[in-house]
PDB file of C-alpha atoms in Angstrom:
ATOM      1  CA  UNK M   1      87.246 188.651  53.776  1.00 35.00           C
ATOM      2  CA  UNK M   2      85.176 187.369  50.891  1.00 32.00           C
ATOM      3  CA  UNK M   3      81.680 188.771  51.135  1.00 40.00           C
ATOM      4  CA  UNK M   4      78.472 187.861  49.465  1.00 36.00           C
ATOM      5  CA  UNK M   5      79.163 185.143  46.878  1.00 31.00           C
ATOM      6  CA  UNK M   6      75.942 183.262  46.275  1.00 31.00           C
ATOM      7  CA  UNK M   7      75.591 179.624  47.209  1.00 30.00           C
ATOM      8  CA  UNK M   8      73.024 177.186  45.908  1.00 33.00           C
ATOM      9  CA  UNK M   9      69.757 178.779  44.852  1.00 34.00           C
ATOM     10  CA  UNK M  10      70.443 182.127  46.511  1.00 35.00           C
ATOM     11  CA  UNK M  11      71.558 184.683  43.903  1.00 39.00           C
ATOM     12  CA  UNK M  12      74.342 187.160  44.504  1.00 40.00           C
ATOM     13  CA  UNK M  13      72.698 190.393  45.550  1.00 42.00           C
ATOM     14  CA  UNK M  14      74.088 193.542  47.084  1.00 43.00           C
ATOM     15  CA  UNK M  15      77.296 192.169  48.561  1.00 43.00           C
ATOM     16  CA  UNK M  16      80.297 194.371  49.013  1.00 44.00           C
ATOM     17  CA  UNK M  17      82.252 194.305  45.714  1.00 38.00           C
ATOM     18  CA  UNK M  18      85.453 192.693  46.978  1.00 37.00           C
ATOM     19  CA  UNK M  19      87.924 192.450  49.803  1.00 36.00           C
ATOM     20  CA  UNK M  20      90.356 194.466  47.683  1.00 35.00           C
ATOM     21  CA  UNK M  21      87.826 197.281  47.418  1.00 41.00           C
ATOM     22  CA  UNK M  22      87.332 197.282  51.168  1.00 40.00           C
ATOM     23  CA  UNK M  23      91.059 197.417  51.797  1.00 36.00           C
ATOM     24  CA  UNK M  24      91.479 200.214  49.264  1.00 39.00           C
ATOM     25  CA  UNK M  25      88.751 202.200  50.951  1.00 40.00           C
ATOM     26  CA  UNK M  26      90.227 201.669  54.397  1.00 40.00           C
ATOM     27  CA  UNK M  27      93.701 202.795  53.350  1.00 42.00           C
ATOM     28  CA  UNK M  28      92.556 206.198  52.126  1.00 46.00           C
ATOM     29  CA  UNK M  29      93.391 209.263  54.128  1.00 43.00           C
ATOM     30  CA  UNK M  30      90.171 209.054  56.123  1.00 46.00           C
ATOM     31  CA  UNK M  31      91.094 205.626  57.515  1.00 53.00           C
ATOM     32  CA  UNK M  32      93.166 206.982  60.371  1.00 69.00           C
ATOM     33  CA  UNK M  33      92.812 205.207  63.675  1.00 72.00           C
ATOM     34  CA  UNK M  34      90.072 207.343  65.174  1.00 82.00           C
ATOM     35  CA  UNK M  35      89.905 205.693  68.554  1.00 89.00           C
ATOM     36  CA  UNK M  36      87.094 207.847  69.898  1.00 89.00           C
ATOM     37  CA  UNK M  37      84.791 206.455  67.178  1.00 93.00           C
ATOM     38  CA  UNK M  38      86.182 202.915  67.057  1.00 94.00           C
ATOM     39  CA  UNK M  39      85.616 202.630  70.802  1.00 94.00           C
ATOM     40  CA  UNK M  40      81.992 203.616  70.362  1.00 96.00           C
ATOM     41  CA  UNK M  41      81.499 200.873  67.794  1.00 96.00           C
ATOM     42  CA  UNK M  42      83.157 198.432  70.182  1.00 95.00           C
ATOM     43  CA  UNK M  43      80.682 199.460  72.872  1.00 95.00           C
ATOM     44  CA  UNK M  44      77.573 198.455  70.889  1.00 96.00           C
ATOM     45  CA  UNK M  45      76.278 195.566  73.010  1.00 96.00           C
ATOM     46  CA  UNK M  46      75.310 192.066  71.954  1.00 95.00           C
ATOM     47  CA  UNK M  47      71.940 192.186  70.242  1.00 96.00           C
ATOM     48  CA  UNK M  48      72.420 195.921  69.717  1.00 97.00           C
ATOM     49  CA  UNK M  49      72.441 198.412  66.871  1.00 98.00           C
ATOM     50  CA  UNK M  50      75.117 200.814  65.694  1.00 98.00           C
ATOM     51  CA  UNK M  51      73.586 203.558  63.545  1.00 97.00           C
ATOM     52  CA  UNK M  52      75.960 205.709  61.474  1.00 98.00           C
ATOM     53  CA  UNK M  53      74.087 208.535  59.760  1.00 97.00           C
ATOM     54  CA  UNK M  54      75.775 211.356  57.853  1.00 94.00           C
ATOM     55  CA  UNK M  55      76.058 212.858  54.395  1.00 92.00           C
ATOM     56  CA  UNK M  56      78.038 211.583  51.438  1.00 91.00           C
ATOM     57  CA  UNK M  57      81.803 211.779  51.846  1.00 84.00           C
ATOM     58  CA  UNK M  58      81.707 211.962  55.635  1.00 87.00           C
ATOM     59  CA  UNK M  59      83.553 208.655  56.159  1.00 88.00           C
ATOM     60  CA  UNK M  60      80.721 206.327  57.250  1.00 94.00           C
ATOM     61  CA  UNK M  61      81.810 203.309  55.219  1.00 94.00           C
ATOM     62  CA  UNK M  62      85.487 203.924  55.882  1.00 90.00           C
ATOM     63  CA  UNK M  63      84.908 203.998  59.634  1.00 93.00           C
ATOM     64  CA  UNK M  64      82.976 200.728  59.598  1.00 96.00           C
ATOM     65  CA  UNK M  65      85.467 199.071  57.250  1.00 94.00           C
ATOM     66  CA  UNK M  66      88.396 200.105  59.442  1.00 92.00           C
ATOM     67  CA  UNK M  67      86.612 198.830  62.529  1.00 94.00           C
ATOM     68  CA  UNK M  68      85.614 195.447  61.091  1.00 94.00           C
ATOM     69  CA  UNK M  69      89.085 194.747  59.696  1.00 91.00           C
ATOM     70  CA  UNK M  70      90.584 195.279  63.139  1.00 87.00           C
ATOM     71  CA  UNK M  71      88.231 192.719  64.725  1.00 85.00           C
ATOM     72  CA  UNK M  72      89.238 189.346  63.235  1.00 80.00           C
ATOM     73  CA  UNK M  73      87.538 187.472  66.065  1.00 86.00           C
ATOM     74  CA  UNK M  74      84.112 188.422  64.680  1.00 90.00           C
ATOM     75  CA  UNK M  75      82.366 186.969  61.649  1.00 94.00           C
ATOM     76  CA  UNK M  76      81.620 190.048  59.540  1.00 95.00           C
ATOM     77  CA  UNK M  77      78.791 190.049  57.020  1.00 96.00           C
ATOM     78  CA  UNK M  78      78.731 193.146  54.827  1.00 96.00           C
ATOM     79  CA  UNK M  79      75.794 193.982  52.559  1.00 97.00           C
ATOM     80  CA  UNK M  80      76.039 197.078  50.385  1.00 96.00           C
ATOM     81  CA  UNK M  81      72.617 198.220  49.232  1.00 95.00           C
ATOM     82  CA  UNK M  82      71.868 199.602  45.794  1.00 94.00           C
ATOM     83  CA  UNK M  83      68.782 200.745  43.944  1.00 92.00           C
ATOM     84  CA  UNK M  84      67.449 197.172  43.668  1.00 92.00           C
ATOM     85  CA  UNK M  85      66.927 197.015  47.412  1.00 92.00           C
ATOM     86  CA  UNK M  86      63.483 198.554  47.231  1.00 88.00           C
ATOM     87  CA  UNK M  87      62.420 194.921  46.831  1.00 87.00           C
ATOM     88  CA  UNK M  88      62.723 193.306  50.275  1.00 88.00           C
ATOM     89  CA  UNK M  89      63.500 189.957  48.687  1.00 88.00           C
ATOM     90  CA  UNK M  90      66.734 191.417  47.335  1.00 90.00           C
ATOM     91  CA  UNK M  91      67.725 192.355  50.879  1.00 92.00           C
ATOM     92  CA  UNK M  92      66.758 188.874  52.065  1.00 92.00           C
ATOM     93  CA  UNK M  93      68.873 187.158  49.408  1.00 92.00           C
ATOM     94  CA  UNK M  94      71.830 189.433  50.120  1.00 94.00           C
ATOM     95  CA  UNK M  95      71.753 188.714  53.855  1.00 95.00           C
ATOM     96  CA  UNK M  96      71.473 184.962  53.371  1.00 95.00           C
ATOM     97  CA  UNK M  97      74.173 184.768  50.690  1.00 94.00           C
ATOM     98  CA  UNK M  98      76.592 186.898  52.693  1.00 95.00           C
ATOM     99  CA  UNK M  99      76.193 184.806  55.850  1.00 96.00           C
ATOM    100  CA  UNK M 100      76.617 181.667  53.759  1.00 95.00           C
ATOM    101  CA  UNK M 101      80.071 182.935  52.770  1.00 94.00           C
ATOM    102  CA  UNK M 102      81.194 182.318  56.349  1.00 93.00           C
ATOM    103  CA  UNK M 103      78.843 179.543  57.451  1.00 93.00           C
ATOM    104  CA  UNK M 104      78.729 176.716  54.927  1.00 91.00           C
ATOM    105  CA  UNK M 105      75.223 175.484  54.241  1.00 93.00           C
ATOM    106  CA  UNK M 106      73.453 178.460  55.797  1.00 95.00           C
ATOM    107  CA  UNK M 107      71.704 179.314  52.524  1.00 92.00           C
ATOM    108  CA  UNK M 108      70.243 175.835  52.207  1.00 91.00           C
ATOM    109  CA  UNK M 109      67.786 176.699  54.981  1.00 90.00           C
ATOM    110  CA  UNK M 110      66.321 179.370  52.699  1.00 90.00           C
ATOM    111  CA  UNK M 111      66.261 177.493  49.395  1.00 84.00           C
ATOM    112  CA  UNK M 112      62.510 178.050  49.235  1.00 80.00           C
ATOM    113  CA  UNK M 113      62.794 181.812  49.041  1.00 76.00           C
ATOM    114  CA  UNK M 114      60.692 182.860  46.095  1.00 62.00           C
ATOM    115  CA  UNK M 115      61.966 184.721  43.061  1.00 54.00           C
ATOM    116  CA  UNK M 116      63.019 188.347  43.258  1.00 55.00           C
ATOM    117  CA  UNK M 117      59.984 190.600  43.291  1.00 52.00           C
ATOM    118  CA  UNK M 118      57.584 188.061  44.757  1.00 54.00           C
ATOM    119  CA  UNK M 119      57.315 189.811  48.098  1.00 56.00           C
ATOM    120  CA  UNK M 120      58.211 186.583  49.904  1.00 63.00           C
ATOM    121  CA  UNK M 121      60.609 188.261  52.323  1.00 69.00           C
ATOM    122  CA  UNK M 122      58.269 189.429  55.043  1.00 83.00           C
ATOM    123  CA  UNK M 123      58.200 188.952  58.801  1.00 85.00           C
ATOM    124  CA  UNK M 124      58.040 185.177  58.411  1.00 87.00           C
ATOM    125  CA  UNK M 125      61.418 185.328  56.704  1.00 91.00           C
ATOM    126  CA  UNK M 126      62.736 187.633  59.443  1.00 93.00           C
ATOM    127  CA  UNK M 127      61.675 185.151  62.119  1.00 93.00           C
ATOM    128  CA  UNK M 128      63.371 182.265  60.283  1.00 93.00           C
ATOM    129  CA  UNK M 129      66.522 184.305  59.699  1.00 95.00           C
ATOM    130  CA  UNK M 130      66.861 185.293  63.344  1.00 96.00           C
ATOM    131  CA  UNK M 131      66.335 181.729  64.569  1.00 96.00           C
ATOM    132  CA  UNK M 132      69.025 180.565  62.138  1.00 96.00           C
ATOM    133  CA  UNK M 133      71.413 183.299  63.292  1.00 97.00           C
ATOM    134  CA  UNK M 134      70.802 182.479  66.955  1.00 96.00           C
ATOM    135  CA  UNK M 135      71.843 178.890  66.296  1.00 96.00           C
ATOM    136  CA  UNK M 136      75.215 179.950  64.887  1.00 95.00           C
ATOM    137  CA  UNK M 137      78.216 179.447  67.154  1.00 89.00           C
ATOM    138  CA  UNK M 138      79.860 182.690  66.081  1.00 93.00           C
ATOM    139  CA  UNK M 139      80.054 186.347  67.097  1.00 94.00           C
ATOM    140  CA  UNK M 140      78.209 187.805  64.108  1.00 96.00           C
ATOM    141  CA  UNK M 141      78.565 191.397  62.919  1.00 97.00           C
ATOM    142  CA  UNK M 142      76.144 192.441  60.177  1.00 97.00           C
ATOM    143  CA  UNK M 143      76.792 195.701  58.301  1.00 97.00           C
ATOM    144  CA  UNK M 144      74.152 197.219  56.027  1.00 97.00           C
ATOM    145  CA  UNK M 145      75.857 199.975  54.067  1.00 97.00           C
ATOM    146  CA  UNK M 146      74.013 202.650  52.059  1.00 97.00           C
ATOM    147  CA  UNK M 147      70.782 201.738  53.845  1.00 96.00           C
ATOM    148  CA  UNK M 148      69.149 204.923  52.529  1.00 95.00           C
ATOM    149  CA  UNK M 149      68.725 202.970  49.287  1.00 95.00           C
ATOM    150  CA  UNK M 150      66.180 200.635  50.908  1.00 93.00           C
ATOM    151  CA  UNK M 151      63.539 202.659  49.181  1.00 81.00           C
ATOM    152  CA  UNK M 152      60.350 200.796  49.987  1.00 70.00           C
ATOM    153  CA  UNK M 153      58.426 200.477  53.196  1.00 86.00           C
ATOM    154  CA  UNK M 154      58.543 196.705  52.804  1.00 88.00           C
ATOM    155  CA  UNK M 155      62.344 196.598  52.737  1.00 91.00           C
ATOM    156  CA  UNK M 156      62.561 198.835  55.800  1.00 92.00           C
ATOM    157  CA  UNK M 157      60.042 196.582  57.528  1.00 92.00           C
ATOM    158  CA  UNK M 158      62.369 193.627  57.049  1.00 92.00           C
ATOM    159  CA  UNK M 159      65.318 195.580  58.424  1.00 95.00           C
ATOM    160  CA  UNK M 160      63.261 196.858  61.349  1.00 94.00           C
ATOM    161  CA  UNK M 161      62.167 193.313  62.156  1.00 94.00           C
ATOM    162  CA  UNK M 162      65.800 192.270  62.346  1.00 95.00           C
ATOM    163  CA  UNK M 163      66.646 195.274  64.546  1.00 95.00           C
ATOM    164  CA  UNK M 164      63.850 194.568  67.023  1.00 94.00           C
ATOM    165  CA  UNK M 165      64.651 190.899  67.609  1.00 94.00           C
ATOM    166  CA  UNK M 166      68.375 190.545  66.940  1.00 96.00           C
ATOM    167  CA  UNK M 167      69.732 187.627  69.012  1.00 96.00           C
ATOM    168  CA  UNK M 168      72.494 187.976  71.572  1.00 95.00           C
ATOM    169  CA  UNK M 169      75.240 186.527  69.373  1.00 96.00           C
ATOM    170  CA  UNK M 170      74.866 189.274  66.755  1.00 97.00           C
ATOM    171  CA  UNK M 171      75.259 193.017  66.339  1.00 97.00           C
ATOM    172  CA  UNK M 172      73.875 195.113  63.500  1.00 98.00           C
ATOM    173  CA  UNK M 173      75.485 198.244  62.039  1.00 98.00           C
ATOM    174  CA  UNK M 174      73.534 200.423  59.627  1.00 98.00           C
ATOM    175  CA  UNK M 175      75.128 203.230  57.598  1.00 98.00           C
ATOM    176  CA  UNK M 176      72.940 205.704  55.752  1.00 97.00           C
ATOM    177  CA  UNK M 177      72.819 209.299  54.527  1.00 96.00           C
ATOM    178  CA  UNK M 178      69.657 209.937  56.510  1.00 94.00           C
ATOM    179  CA  UNK M 179      67.790 208.139  59.272  1.00 94.00           C
ATOM    180  CA  UNK M 180      66.114 204.955  58.115  1.00 92.00           C
ATOM    181  CA  UNK M 181      62.572 204.543  59.486  1.00 93.00           C
ATOM    182  CA  UNK M 182      63.527 202.133  62.271  1.00 93.00           C
ATOM    183  CA  UNK M 183      61.668 201.735  65.553  1.00 92.00           C
ATOM    184  CA  UNK M 184      64.539 202.219  67.976  1.00 92.00           C
ATOM    185  CA  UNK M 185      62.968 204.075  70.901  1.00 92.00           C
ATOM    186  CA  UNK M 186      62.907 200.922  73.024  1.00 91.00           C
ATOM    187  CA  UNK M 187      66.506 200.142  72.100  1.00 92.00           C
ATOM    188  CA  UNK M 188      67.539 203.630  73.198  1.00 93.00           C
ATOM    189  CA  UNK M 189      65.842 203.150  76.562  1.00 94.00           C
ATOM    190  CA  UNK M 190      67.553 199.789  76.978  1.00 93.00           C
ATOM    191  CA  UNK M 191      70.957 201.183  76.025  1.00 93.00           C
ATOM    192  CA  UNK M 192      71.231 198.911  73.008  1.00 94.00           C
ATOM    193  CA  UNK M 193      71.868 201.520  70.332  1.00 96.00           C
ATOM    194  CA  UNK M 194      74.679 203.972  69.633  1.00 96.00           C
ATOM    195  CA  UNK M 195      74.161 206.690  67.047  1.00 97.00           C
ATOM    196  CA  UNK M 196      77.123 208.262  65.285  1.00 97.00           C
ATOM    197  CA  UNK M 197      76.211 211.418  63.395  1.00 95.00           C
ATOM    198  CA  UNK M 198      77.891 213.816  61.003  1.00 91.00           C
ATOM    199  CA  UNK M 199      79.130 215.977  63.852  1.00 88.00           C
ATOM    200  CA  UNK M 200      80.825 212.926  65.382  1.00 91.00           C
ATOM    201  CA  UNK M 201      82.454 211.980  62.082  1.00 90.00           C
ATOM    202  CA  UNK M 202      83.887 215.470  61.566  1.00 82.00           C
ATOM    203  CA  UNK M 203      87.616 215.561  62.287  1.00 79.00           C
ATOM    204  CA  UNK M 204      88.556 217.475  65.407  1.00 76.00           C
ATOM    205  CA  UNK M 205      91.653 219.667  65.398  1.00 67.00           C
ATOM    206  CA  UNK M 206      94.060 216.940  66.527  1.00 72.00           C
ATOM    207  CA  UNK M 207      92.695 214.519  63.917  1.00 75.00           C
ATOM    208  CA  UNK M 208      93.012 217.213  61.267  1.00 73.00           C
ATOM    209  CA  UNK M 209      96.665 217.682  62.208  1.00 74.00           C
ATOM    210  CA  UNK M 210      97.295 213.938  61.992  1.00 75.00           C
ATOM    211  CA  UNK M 211      95.521 213.715  58.632  1.00 73.00           C
ATOM    212  CA  UNK M 212      97.598 216.553  57.142  1.00 71.00           C
ATOM    213  CA  UNK M 213     100.822 215.021  58.417  1.00 70.00           C
ATOM    214  CA  UNK M 214      99.868 211.600  57.069  1.00 72.00           C
ATOM    215  CA  UNK M 215      98.682 212.700  53.634  1.00 68.00           C
ATOM    216  CA  UNK M 216     100.843 215.738  52.890  1.00 66.00           C
ATOM    217  CA  UNK M 217     103.885 214.608  54.822  1.00 73.00           C
ATOM    218  CA  UNK M 218     104.529 217.958  56.514  1.00 72.00           C
ATOM    219  CA  UNK M 219     103.340 219.915  59.524  1.00 75.00           C
ATOM    220  CA  UNK M 220     101.227 223.067  59.488  1.00 74.00           C
ATOM    221  CA  UNK M 221     101.628 225.842  62.007  1.00 68.00           C
ATOM    222  CA  UNK M 222      98.735 226.291  64.418  1.00 77.00           C
ATOM    223  CA  UNK M 223      97.100 229.323  62.720  1.00 74.00           C
ATOM    224  CA  UNK M 224      97.149 227.620  59.291  1.00 67.00           C
ATOM    225  CA  UNK M 225      95.865 224.371  60.762  1.00 65.00           C
ATOM    226  CA  UNK M 226      93.036 226.193  62.530  1.00 66.00           C
ATOM    227  CA  UNK M 227      92.035 228.008  59.327  1.00 70.00           C
ATOM    228  CA  UNK M 228      91.989 224.731  57.375  1.00 66.00           C
ATOM    229  CA  UNK M 229      89.892 223.060  60.028  1.00 57.00           C
ATOM    230  CA  UNK M 230      87.513 225.996  60.191  1.00 65.00           C
ATOM    231  CA  UNK M 231      87.020 226.227  56.435  1.00 66.00           C
ATOM    232  CA  UNK M 232      86.260 222.504  56.066  1.00 66.00           C
ATOM    233  CA  UNK M 233      84.367 222.031  59.357  1.00 59.00           C
ATOM    234  CA  UNK M 234      86.421 218.854  59.747  1.00 59.00           C
ATOM    235  CA  UNK M 235      84.675 217.266  56.767  1.00 59.00           C
ATOM    236  CA  UNK M 236      86.707 214.254  55.597  1.00 59.00           C
ATOM    237  CA  UNK M 237      86.477 214.858  51.848  1.00 56.00           C
ATOM    238  CA  UNK M 238      87.166 218.573  52.226  1.00 55.00           C
ATOM    239  CA  UNK M 239      90.309 217.910  54.243  1.00 55.00           C
ATOM    240  CA  UNK M 240      91.648 215.529  51.601  1.00 57.00           C
TER     241      UNK M 240
END
């Protein structure tokens, strides 16, 4: 998938670097078919939120990349945040440009977005964005990766506005190293959020065995396998 090329007056901001990069990431050792986690992502309902929160190197992005590539029926929009995303307008431009990659002309509805740094991307923008998304005839999956880099309260306010009012033809997945300040209590009560944490991302013993066999090409006896798993706590980078 091509993600995030700017169209019209919307500059290229924060899109995932390339399809090749996504494929490379998903073919690393941590990209095993981890059905117990993929099934949980599948279960996030329409209009719901999938929150993946864990430390660096735990496999957050790899899990989401593996999942999205196996769901060709969905229109996947991937925005990878960086240190510019403290300005909410950067997030706004990135979302619009990435959707425009899949829906020709989408960005034209937002040609009046002000210049970066103007603070134009507030709740009025959120309302317009969600109306525009609701009118799309697609199953939309929006991924915000590295969301811990949305440094400002204003940027988080934009994201929270999207979370609260996401239409039924879209699902949002947020990956971060720590919990973003989102208001998700109501979503929890309504069963519209699934939270995958570091403990969930840790490889269990059977996954550790499969990883060793896939990467190293040989089998370990049970005592050695158990020691390896214990020393790494199933941490993806440690196992590699």
